Amino acid sequence: MTKVTLTVNGRRMSADCDDRTILVNFIRDKLALTGTHVGCDTTQCGACVVHMDGKSVKSCSVLAVQANGSEITTIEGVAADGELHPVQAAFKENHGLQCGFCTPGMVMTSIDMIRRHGGQLDEATVRHELEGNICRCTGYHNIVKSVLSAAADMNAKQAAE
């Protein structure tokens, strides 16, 4: 057993785990943050995406011990002051979800995508960037629409500041 200490959603958290424990299971089972979903355990579906040290990662591809000392943001940590993150709000407004299983990973991937591209996105870029996230319900149309809407909203707010 190894003690792993992370800063998760702004809070320092520690727990003991086996050296083979993957980060997604550590987050869900040891830290009781169940918004991050376990899909395939093989990095193909994207349901487990979190931000580690500011970048999106598939948490099923990282051992918890590898993340020791890192700053992690999960889906539970993106809303602020009772307000949905602009990407979460756009998914809600544009019907970018159906069953909701892939939604946390889609939202986390989209937040990072918007940050990396400075909000300058087009449909082709969004579709390409989301290739690592699988949705079996929506056909992606409203997910892409949601990401583009969020990017536009975030750009407008930034320009107004």
XYZ file of C-alpha atoms in Angstrom:
161
model
C 0.000 0.000 0.000
C 1.137 3.495 -0.860
C -0.198 6.788 0.447
C -1.252 9.028 -2.433
C -1.842 12.726 -1.835
C -3.542 14.886 -4.456
C -5.099 18.311 -4.580
C -8.538 17.500 -5.940
C -10.893 20.316 -6.865
C -8.851 22.636 -4.661
C -8.791 20.332 -1.609
C -5.774 18.348 -0.472
C -6.815 14.696 -0.160
C -4.897 11.534 0.751
C -5.628 7.829 0.825
C -3.741 4.556 0.788
C -3.963 2.384 -2.298
C -2.348 -0.548 -4.010
C 0.417 0.455 -6.433
C -1.656 -0.929 -9.334
C -4.712 1.237 -8.633
C -5.628 3.398 -11.609
C -6.455 7.036 -10.994
C -10.131 6.736 -11.960
C -10.665 4.015 -9.353
C -8.724 6.003 -6.748
C -10.907 9.059 -7.395
C -14.146 7.057 -7.269
C -13.393 4.461 -4.587
C -10.963 6.219 -2.243
C -12.086 9.829 -2.596
C -15.816 9.115 -3.182
C -16.021 11.425 -6.208
C -18.189 9.404 -8.555
C -18.793 11.952 -11.314
C -15.800 10.618 -13.220
C -17.040 7.474 -14.940
C -15.357 4.152 -15.647
C -16.116 3.084 -19.187
C -13.642 0.877 -20.965
C -10.495 0.872 -18.771
C -8.507 0.881 -22.021
C -8.341 4.638 -22.859
C -10.763 4.299 -25.753
C -14.013 5.831 -24.488
C -13.046 9.051 -22.663
C -15.664 8.715 -19.902
C -12.887 9.016 -17.296
C -11.304 12.297 -18.444
C -10.101 14.578 -15.655
C -7.637 17.449 -15.640
C -4.254 16.642 -14.143
C -2.004 19.629 -13.586
C -4.188 21.628 -15.972
C -4.336 19.160 -18.861
C -6.988 16.602 -19.741
C -5.994 12.972 -19.198
C -7.831 9.709 -19.371
C -7.650 8.704 -15.732
C -7.842 5.008 -16.582
C -4.406 5.329 -18.187
C -2.678 6.825 -15.144
C -1.786 4.994 -11.963
C -2.777 6.821 -8.803
C 0.837 6.654 -7.594
C 1.954 8.377 -10.818
C -0.416 11.241 -10.018
C 0.885 11.626 -6.457
C 1.379 15.332 -5.722
C -0.650 16.429 -8.741
C -3.516 18.845 -8.946
C -6.639 17.089 -10.220
C -9.904 18.649 -11.356
C -12.904 16.382 -11.759
C -16.347 17.174 -13.106
C -17.391 17.974 -9.530
C -14.845 20.802 -9.477
C -15.713 22.829 -12.570
C -18.854 24.612 -11.367
C -18.265 27.712 -9.232
C -20.427 29.427 -6.655
C -23.449 27.294 -7.520
C -23.214 28.196 -11.212
C -22.540 25.615 -13.893
C -19.320 25.994 -15.847
C -20.111 27.555 -19.265
C -19.467 24.187 -20.948
C -21.854 22.414 -18.567
C -24.466 25.119 -19.181
C -24.032 24.811 -22.957
C -24.484 21.020 -22.798
C -27.715 21.593 -20.873
C -28.996 24.358 -23.163
C -28.128 22.581 -26.411
C -29.242 19.080 -25.399
C -25.670 17.788 -25.620
C -26.460 14.772 -23.501
C -28.916 11.940 -23.371
C -28.078 9.134 -20.975
C -25.303 11.276 -19.459
C -22.720 8.527 -19.072
C -20.157 10.131 -21.393
C -21.021 13.690 -20.373
C -18.424 14.216 -17.604
C -15.613 13.136 -19.920
C -17.017 15.173 -22.810
C -17.261 18.279 -20.617
C -13.735 17.876 -19.222
C -12.293 17.266 -22.707
C -14.205 20.272 -24.065
C -13.009 22.634 -21.329
C -9.405 21.714 -22.101
C -10.017 21.938 -25.858
C -11.455 25.447 -25.567
C -8.529 26.504 -23.366
C -5.905 25.074 -25.750
C -7.481 26.637 -28.839
C -8.197 29.975 -27.191
C -11.871 29.421 -27.917
C -11.182 29.641 -31.661
C -12.964 26.490 -32.764
C -14.852 25.250 -35.776
C -16.936 22.131 -36.229
C -14.149 20.119 -37.857
C -11.729 20.876 -35.014
C -14.269 19.970 -32.343
C -15.126 16.697 -34.072
C -11.446 15.838 -34.450
C -10.681 16.685 -30.811
C -13.595 14.579 -29.557
C -12.528 11.451 -31.471
C -11.172 9.983 -28.223
C -14.556 10.270 -26.501
C -17.341 7.855 -27.315
C -21.030 8.702 -27.079
C -23.470 5.951 -27.961
C -26.649 8.021 -27.705
C -26.406 11.432 -29.312
C -24.748 11.158 -32.699
C -22.476 14.025 -31.537
C -24.371 16.791 -33.349
C -25.608 18.476 -30.161
C -22.324 17.828 -28.370
C -20.449 19.720 -31.098
C -23.101 22.446 -31.005
C -22.659 22.665 -27.216
C -18.871 23.013 -27.423
C -19.078 25.702 -30.093
C -21.728 27.558 -28.080
C -19.642 27.400 -24.901
C -16.525 28.600 -26.728
C -18.449 31.559 -28.164
C -19.929 32.412 -24.743
C -16.550 32.164 -23.043
C -14.924 34.335 -25.734
C -17.665 36.955 -25.387
C -17.265 37.066 -21.594
C -13.493 37.329 -21.912
C -13.799 40.146 -24.461
C -16.192 42.019 -22.157
C -13.708 41.876 -19.278
